[in-house]
Amino acid sequence: MVEQTTYRWVTAGILTLVLVLIGVVLYINGGFGLDSSSSARTVVEEFGMQMQTVALLDANASSTMASAYGSLVTSDLLQRWQEDPENAPGRLTSSPYPDHIEIVTIEKQGRGYIVQGEVVMMASTGESGRTPVILQVIPENGRWLIAVYQEPNVGEE
């Protein structure tokens, strides 16, 4: 009887140790089956949807950027755009306007991702063009944030 009880405790201890080790390995390797590229994709898609809400020539552009982009971009990038709103992404005119970002590729680079896509411009008649864009998405303080946004005619950050 004592041998059987000891055997059960040893078995339970070994099983617990194995489960803890599996959990640690999964945590270190980026999560429990979650694809971090999908988190990067989500941030870029949310950012693309917010672009139409930021009127760059408006006197309140800086505060609008903070509320629209603040949870999606690094504080350094946001600050640069607030200091120079005309070279930030957003709406320059009422039409056409940036409707969303369509992602073409996502590639792992270092701790983050390089995302290539196209800003889809819309007008009252429908799609009115596309502008290529490259973004760098990095993990910062437990969140995925855009650290670099580059498109033609918009300042490189």
mmCIF file of C-alpha atoms in Angstrom:
data_model
loop_
_atom_site.group_PDB
_atom_site.id
_atom_site.type_symbol
_atom_site.label_atom_id
_atom_site.label_comp_id
_atom_site.label_asym_id
_atom_site.label_seq_id
_atom_site.Cartn_x
_atom_site.Cartn_y
_atom_site.Cartn_z
ATOM 1 C CA MET A 1 0.000 0.000 0.000
ATOM 2 C CA VAL A 2 2.853 2.394 0.862
ATOM 3 C CA GLU A 3 4.613 1.565 -2.408
ATOM 4 C CA GLN A 4 1.450 2.301 -4.403
ATOM 5 C CA THR A 5 0.928 5.684 -2.663
ATOM 6 C CA THR A 6 4.582 6.618 -3.198
ATOM 7 C CA TYR A 7 4.326 5.596 -6.856
ATOM 8 C CA ARG A 8 1.275 7.831 -7.347
ATOM 9 C CA TRP A 9 3.033 10.823 -5.759
ATOM 10 C CA VAL A 10 6.137 10.313 -7.869
ATOM 11 C CA THR A 11 4.016 9.962 -11.016
ATOM 12 C CA ALA A 12 2.026 13.105 -10.160
ATOM 13 C CA GLY A 13 5.249 15.015 -9.469
ATOM 14 C CA ILE A 14 6.827 13.959 -12.756
ATOM 15 C CA LEU A 15 3.646 14.810 -14.690
ATOM 16 C CA THR A 16 3.469 18.236 -13.036
ATOM 17 C CA LEU A 17 7.127 18.903 -13.831
ATOM 18 C CA VAL A 18 6.650 17.920 -17.482
ATOM 19 C CA LEU A 19 3.590 20.181 -17.832
ATOM 20 C CA VAL A 20 5.436 23.108 -16.251
ATOM 21 C CA LEU A 21 8.408 22.596 -18.592
ATOM 22 C CA ILE A 22 6.104 22.460 -21.628
ATOM 23 C CA GLY A 23 4.443 25.690 -20.490
ATOM 24 C CA VAL A 24 7.797 27.438 -20.029
ATOM 25 C CA VAL A 25 9.027 26.347 -23.472
ATOM 26 C CA LEU A 26 5.808 27.521 -25.134
ATOM 27 C CA TYR A 27 5.912 30.838 -23.287
ATOM 28 C CA ILE A 28 9.530 31.466 -24.279
ATOM 29 C CA ASN A 29 8.784 30.605 -27.914
ATOM 30 C CA GLY A 30 6.016 33.172 -28.234
ATOM 31 C CA GLY A 31 2.860 31.710 -26.865
ATOM 32 C CA PHE A 32 0.547 28.796 -26.843
ATOM 33 C CA GLY A 33 0.018 28.265 -30.548
ATOM 34 C CA LEU A 34 -0.693 31.925 -31.249
ATOM 35 C CA ASP A 35 0.894 33.255 -34.415
ATOM 36 C CA SER A 36 2.485 36.619 -33.620
ATOM 37 C CA SER A 37 2.287 37.545 -37.300
ATOM 38 C CA SER A 38 -1.493 37.590 -36.918
ATOM 39 C CA SER A 39 -1.067 40.166 -34.137
ATOM 40 C CA ALA A 40 1.131 42.258 -36.433
ATOM 41 C CA ARG A 41 -1.491 41.896 -39.191
ATOM 42 C CA THR A 42 -4.248 43.042 -36.833
ATOM 43 C CA VAL A 43 -2.317 46.176 -35.793
ATOM 44 C CA VAL A 44 -1.695 47.160 -39.426
ATOM 45 C CA GLU A 45 -5.335 46.550 -40.391
ATOM 46 C CA GLU A 46 -6.618 48.590 -37.424
ATOM 47 C CA PHE A 47 -4.192 51.384 -38.283
ATOM 48 C CA GLY A 48 -5.387 51.359 -41.903
ATOM 49 C CA MET A 49 -8.988 51.776 -40.780
ATOM 50 C CA GLN A 50 -8.029 54.734 -38.544
ATOM 51 C CA MET A 51 -6.245 56.669 -41.303
ATOM 52 C CA GLN A 52 -9.486 58.107 -42.684
ATOM 53 C CA THR A 53 -10.314 59.647 -39.281
ATOM 54 C CA VAL A 54 -7.175 61.809 -39.178
ATOM 55 C CA ALA A 55 -7.612 65.047 -41.139
ATOM 56 C CA LEU A 56 -4.002 66.154 -41.497
ATOM 57 C CA LEU A 57 -4.745 69.800 -42.367
ATOM 58 C CA ASP A 58 -7.128 70.251 -39.417
ATOM 59 C CA ALA A 59 -5.937 72.451 -36.537
ATOM 60 C CA ASN A 60 -6.616 69.522 -34.179
ATOM 61 C CA ALA A 61 -4.633 66.996 -36.247
ATOM 62 C CA SER A 62 -2.137 66.388 -33.460
ATOM 63 C CA SER A 63 -4.761 65.410 -30.881
ATOM 64 C CA THR A 64 -6.734 63.415 -33.452
ATOM 65 C CA MET A 65 -3.571 61.457 -34.252
ATOM 66 C CA ALA A 66 -3.043 60.733 -30.569
ATOM 67 C CA SER A 67 -6.513 59.261 -30.168
ATOM 68 C CA ALA A 68 -6.594 57.437 -33.523
ATOM 69 C CA TYR A 69 -3.027 56.140 -33.660
ATOM 70 C CA GLY A 70 -1.850 56.235 -30.027
ATOM 71 C CA SER A 71 -2.527 52.570 -29.247
ATOM 72 C CA LEU A 72 -1.175 51.367 -32.608
ATOM 73 C CA VAL A 73 2.177 53.134 -33.072
ATOM 74 C CA THR A 74 5.264 53.735 -30.938
ATOM 75 C CA SER A 75 5.364 56.976 -28.975
ATOM 76 C CA ASP A 76 8.418 58.112 -30.975
ATOM 77 C CA LEU A 77 6.614 57.684 -34.281
ATOM 78 C CA LEU A 78 3.492 59.425 -33.000
ATOM 79 C CA GLN A 79 5.545 62.353 -31.729
ATOM 80 C CA ARG A 80 7.283 62.787 -35.110
ATOM 81 C CA TRP A 81 3.942 62.810 -36.906
ATOM 82 C CA GLN A 82 2.449 65.288 -34.429
ATOM 83 C CA GLU A 83 5.373 67.641 -35.008
ATOM 84 C CA ASP A 84 4.900 67.428 -38.783
ATOM 85 C CA PRO A 85 1.278 66.413 -39.520
ATOM 86 C CA GLU A 86 1.432 67.164 -43.243
ATOM 87 C CA ASN A 87 3.977 64.353 -43.606
ATOM 88 C CA ALA A 88 2.020 61.855 -41.536
ATOM 89 C CA PRO A 89 -0.405 59.270 -42.890
ATOM 90 C CA GLY A 90 -4.041 60.253 -42.919
ATOM 91 C CA ARG A 91 -6.614 62.217 -44.875
ATOM 92 C CA LEU A 92 -5.343 65.237 -46.824
ATOM 93 C CA THR A 93 -8.611 65.927 -48.680
ATOM 94 C CA SER A 94 -12.217 64.855 -48.353
ATOM 95 C CA SER A 95 -11.870 62.770 -51.499
ATOM 96 C CA PRO A 96 -10.056 60.589 -52.190
ATOM 97 C CA TYR A 97 -9.307 59.349 -48.690
ATOM 98 C CA PRO A 98 -7.402 56.357 -47.277
ATOM 99 C CA ASP A 99 -9.952 53.619 -46.592
ATOM 100 C CA HIS A 100 -7.765 50.741 -45.391
ATOM 101 C CA ILE A 101 -4.456 48.962 -45.825
ATOM 102 C CA GLU A 102 -4.474 45.772 -47.844
ATOM 103 C CA ILE A 103 -1.592 43.566 -46.712
ATOM 104 C CA VAL A 104 0.542 41.953 -49.421
ATOM 105 C CA THR A 105 3.290 40.261 -47.349
ATOM 106 C CA ILE A 106 4.391 39.864 -43.744
ATOM 107 C CA GLU A 107 7.965 38.780 -43.100
ATOM 108 C CA LYS A 108 9.635 38.082 -39.771
ATOM 109 C CA GLN A 109 12.611 40.358 -39.131
ATOM 110 C CA GLY A 110 14.392 40.238 -35.790
ATOM 111 C CA ARG A 111 11.831 40.487 -33.006
ATOM 112 C CA GLY A 112 9.225 42.049 -35.284
ATOM 113 C CA TYR A 113 7.768 41.988 -38.772
ATOM 114 C CA ILE A 114 8.092 43.928 -42.002
ATOM 115 C CA VAL A 115 4.676 44.373 -43.573
ATOM 116 C CA GLN A 116 4.258 45.363 -47.208
ATOM 117 C CA GLY A 117 0.862 46.529 -48.301
ATOM 118 C CA GLU A 118 -1.184 49.054 -50.192
ATOM 119 C CA VAL A 119 -3.211 51.965 -48.867
ATOM 120 C CA VAL A 120 -6.533 51.698 -50.690
ATOM 121 C CA MET A 121 -7.872 55.143 -51.586
ATOM 122 C CA MET A 122 -11.625 55.646 -51.931
ATOM 123 C CA ALA A 123 -13.824 58.304 -53.521
ATOM 124 C CA SER A 124 -17.576 58.594 -53.914
ATOM 125 C CA THR A 125 -17.297 56.559 -57.117
ATOM 126 C CA GLY A 126 -15.399 53.714 -55.421
ATOM 127 C CA GLU A 127 -11.745 52.793 -55.272
ATOM 128 C CA SER A 128 -9.573 55.552 -56.705
ATOM 129 C CA GLY A 129 -6.077 54.120 -56.425
ATOM 130 C CA ARG A 130 -3.519 52.417 -54.244
ATOM 131 C CA THR A 131 -0.296 53.580 -52.650
ATOM 132 C CA PRO A 132 2.409 51.089 -51.688
ATOM 133 C CA VAL A 133 3.390 51.143 -48.020
ATOM 134 C CA ILE A 134 5.986 49.404 -45.857
ATOM 135 C CA LEU A 135 5.585 49.149 -42.090
ATOM 136 C CA GLN A 136 7.703 47.695 -39.326
ATOM 137 C CA VAL A 137 5.736 46.195 -36.449
ATOM 138 C CA ILE A 138 7.571 45.445 -33.206
ATOM 139 C CA PRO A 139 6.694 44.126 -29.759
ATOM 140 C CA GLU A 140 6.877 46.874 -27.141
ATOM 141 C CA ASN A 141 5.612 46.716 -23.562
ATOM 142 C CA GLY A 142 3.574 43.589 -24.246
ATOM 143 C CA ARG A 143 1.858 44.977 -27.368
ATOM 144 C CA TRP A 144 2.557 44.989 -31.097
ATOM 145 C CA LEU A 145 3.135 48.528 -32.377
ATOM 146 C CA ILE A 146 4.029 50.149 -35.682
ATOM 147 C CA ALA A 147 7.540 51.630 -35.413
ATOM 148 C CA VAL A 148 8.098 52.541 -39.068
ATOM 149 C CA TYR A 149 5.655 53.702 -41.738
ATOM 150 C CA GLN A 150 6.932 54.521 -45.202
ATOM 151 C CA GLU A 151 5.101 55.418 -48.389
ATOM 152 C CA PRO A 152 5.903 57.682 -51.333
ATOM 153 C CA ASN A 153 5.377 61.385 -50.548
ATOM 154 C CA VAL A 154 5.179 60.737 -46.792
ATOM 155 C CA GLY A 155 8.217 61.370 -44.617
ATOM 156 C CA GLU A 156 10.189 58.284 -43.643
ATOM 157 C CA GLU A 157 10.005 57.555 -39.957
#
